[in-house]
PDB file of C-alpha atoms in Angstrom:
ATOM      1  CA  MET I   1    -116.029-184.640  50.632  1.00 49.00           C
ATOM      2  CA  GLN I   2    -112.903-182.899  49.354  1.00 52.00           C
ATOM      3  CA  ASN I   3    -113.157-180.291  52.130  1.00 57.00           C
ATOM      4  CA  ILE I   4    -113.380-182.965  54.816  1.00 57.00           C
ATOM      5  CA  ARG I   5    -110.956-185.572  53.419  1.00 63.00           C
ATOM      6  CA  PRO I   6    -108.721-183.907  50.811  1.00 70.00           C
ATOM      7  CA  ASP I   7    -106.634-187.087  50.664  1.00 71.00           C
ATOM      8  CA  LEU I   8    -109.530-189.001  49.040  1.00 67.00           C
ATOM      9  CA  THR I   9    -110.042-188.962  45.307  1.00 71.00           C
ATOM     10  CA  GLU I  10    -113.465-189.085  43.679  1.00 73.00           C
ATOM     11  CA  PRO I  11    -113.038-192.727  42.534  1.00 72.00           C
ATOM     12  CA  GLN I  12    -112.071-193.729  46.078  1.00 67.00           C
ATOM     13  CA  VAL I  13    -115.476-192.480  47.255  1.00 67.00           C
ATOM     14  CA  VAL I  14    -117.775-193.045  44.275  1.00 73.00           C
ATOM     15  CA  LEU I  15    -116.758-196.603  43.372  1.00 71.00           C
ATOM     16  CA  PRO I  16    -117.380-198.094  46.839  1.00 67.00           C
ATOM     17  CA  MET I  17    -120.740-196.300  46.952  1.00 71.00           C
ATOM     18  CA  ARG I  18    -121.722-197.822  43.604  1.00 75.00           C
ATOM     19  CA  ASN I  19    -120.687-201.243  44.857  1.00 71.00           C
ATOM     20  CA  LEU I  20    -122.772-200.757  47.982  1.00 73.00           C
ATOM     21  CA  ALA I  21    -125.786-199.775  45.890  1.00 76.00           C
ATOM     22  CA  SER I  22    -125.506-202.955  43.848  1.00 74.00           C
ATOM     23  CA  LEU I  23    -125.232-205.088  47.010  1.00 76.00           C
ATOM     24  CA  TRP I  24    -128.033-203.376  48.963  1.00 82.00           C
ATOM     25  CA  ARG I  25    -130.562-206.182  48.366  1.00 82.00           C
ATOM     26  CA  GLU I  26    -128.039-208.751  49.572  1.00 81.00           C
ATOM     27  CA  LEU I  27    -127.538-207.073  52.967  1.00 82.00           C
ATOM     28  CA  PHE I  28    -129.311-208.321  56.064  1.00 87.00           C
ATOM     29  CA  PRO I  29    -132.185-206.027  57.118  1.00 91.00           C
ATOM     30  CA  ALA I  30    -130.286-205.101  60.284  1.00 91.00           C
ATOM     31  CA  GLU I  31    -127.320-203.897  58.202  1.00 87.00           C
ATOM     32  CA  GLN I  32    -129.631-201.953  55.863  1.00 88.00           C
ATOM     33  CA  CYS I  33    -131.168-200.297  58.927  1.00 91.00           C
ATOM     34  CA  ARG I  34    -127.722-199.492  60.382  1.00 88.00           C
ATOM     35  CA  LEU I  35    -126.629-197.876  57.116  1.00 86.00           C
ATOM     36  CA  ALA I  36    -129.852-195.884  56.786  1.00 87.00           C
ATOM     37  CA  GLN I  37    -129.467-194.566  60.344  1.00 90.00           C
ATOM     38  CA  LEU I  38    -125.799-193.817  59.703  1.00 87.00           C
ATOM     39  CA  LEU I  39    -126.517-191.789  56.562  1.00 83.00           C
ATOM     40  CA  ILE I  40    -129.928-190.173  57.124  1.00 86.00           C
ATOM     41  CA  GLU I  41    -130.563-187.597  59.833  1.00 90.00           C
ATOM     42  CA  ARG I  42    -134.275-187.209  59.044  1.00 92.00           C
ATOM     43  CA  VAL I  43    -136.840-187.419  56.285  1.00 91.00           C
ATOM     44  CA  VAL I  44    -139.347-184.579  55.864  1.00 92.00           C
ATOM     45  CA  ILE I  45    -142.611-185.319  54.096  1.00 92.00           C
ATOM     46  CA  ALA I  46    -143.764-182.314  52.056  1.00 85.00           C
ATOM     47  CA  ASP I  47    -146.498-181.653  49.512  1.00 87.00           C
ATOM     48  CA  GLY I  48    -144.030-182.046  46.660  1.00 86.00           C
ATOM     49  CA  GLY I  49    -142.383-185.232  47.927  1.00 91.00           C
ATOM     50  CA  LEU I  50    -139.664-186.102  50.409  1.00 89.00           C
ATOM     51  CA  GLU I  51    -136.716-184.100  51.639  1.00 88.00           C
ATOM     52  CA  ILE I  52    -133.828-186.175  52.968  1.00 82.00           C
ATOM     53  CA  ILE I  53    -131.452-184.532  55.448  1.00 85.00           C
ATOM     54  CA  TRP I  54    -128.155-186.418  55.252  1.00 80.00           C
ATOM     55  CA  ARG I  55    -125.617-186.913  58.048  1.00 82.00           C
ATOM     56  CA  ASP I  56    -122.265-185.613  56.802  1.00 76.00           C
ATOM     57  CA  GLN I  57    -120.438-187.573  59.491  1.00 79.00           C
ATOM     58  CA  GLY I  58    -122.257-190.741  58.470  1.00 78.00           C
ATOM     59  CA  TRP I  59    -121.045-190.451  54.885  1.00 73.00           C
ATOM     60  CA  GLN I  60    -117.500-189.987  56.192  1.00 73.00           C
ATOM     61  CA  GLU I  61    -117.823-193.092  58.348  1.00 78.00           C
ATOM     62  CA  LEU I  62    -119.230-195.151  55.496  1.00 75.00           C
ATOM     63  CA  ALA I  63    -116.497-193.997  53.113  1.00 71.00           C
ATOM     64  CA  GLY I  64    -113.958-195.017  55.756  1.00 72.00           C
ATOM     65  CA  GLU I  65    -115.592-198.438  56.151  1.00 71.00           C
ATOM     66  CA  LEU I  66    -115.397-199.032  52.397  1.00 67.00           C
ATOM     67  CA  MET I  67    -111.855-197.807  51.779  1.00 66.00           C
ATOM     68  CA  PRO I  68    -109.532-200.280  50.022  1.00 65.00           C
ATOM     69  CA  GLY I  69    -107.798-202.558  52.502  1.00 65.00           C
ATOM     70  CA  THR I  70    -110.577-202.421  55.105  1.00 60.00           C
ATOM     71  CA  ILE I  71    -112.775-205.305  56.164  1.00 60.00           C
ATOM     72  CA  GLY I  72    -115.757-203.539  54.569  1.00 62.00           C
ATOM     73  CA  ALA I  73    -114.014-203.428  51.191  1.00 61.00           C
ATOM     74  CA  GLU I  74    -112.989-207.071  51.515  1.00 61.00           C
ATOM     75  CA  LEU I  75    -116.558-208.094  52.377  1.00 65.00           C
ATOM     76  CA  GLN I  76    -117.859-206.150  49.385  1.00 63.00           C
ATOM     77  CA  GLU I  77    -115.446-207.953  47.082  1.00 66.00           C
ATOM     78  CA  TRP I  78    -116.414-211.332  48.543  1.00 65.00           C
ATOM     79  CA  GLU I  79    -120.145-210.590  48.302  1.00 66.00           C
ATOM     80  CA  GLN I  80    -119.743-209.358  44.722  1.00 67.00           C
ATOM     81  CA  GLN I  81    -118.043-212.623  43.798  1.00 69.00           C
ATOM     82  CA  GLU I  82    -120.928-214.548  45.398  1.00 67.00           C
ATOM     83  CA  VAL I  83    -123.504-212.519  43.439  1.00 65.00           C
ATOM     84  CA  GLU I  84    -121.661-213.067  40.158  1.00 70.00           C
ATOM     85  CA  ALA I  85    -121.259-216.815  40.737  1.00 65.00           C
TER      86      ALA I  85
END
């Protein structure tokens, strides 16, 4: 990520991703599907398991959606408050 967006720090990327992971079960199936399609290019089934080919651009888009001050970050904060309540 540093090569693509040198202005982003590790906490600016990692913390929103952790929040998203904790909220995954709360998302509507359509939003889960959208995120999966955004992030995963393809899944290869092999003898030893699965190989996931990620979309670099998708991770950039998701990081942008979850940046502080965006609607995605505000929704995450609101949903987290609902989960904790």
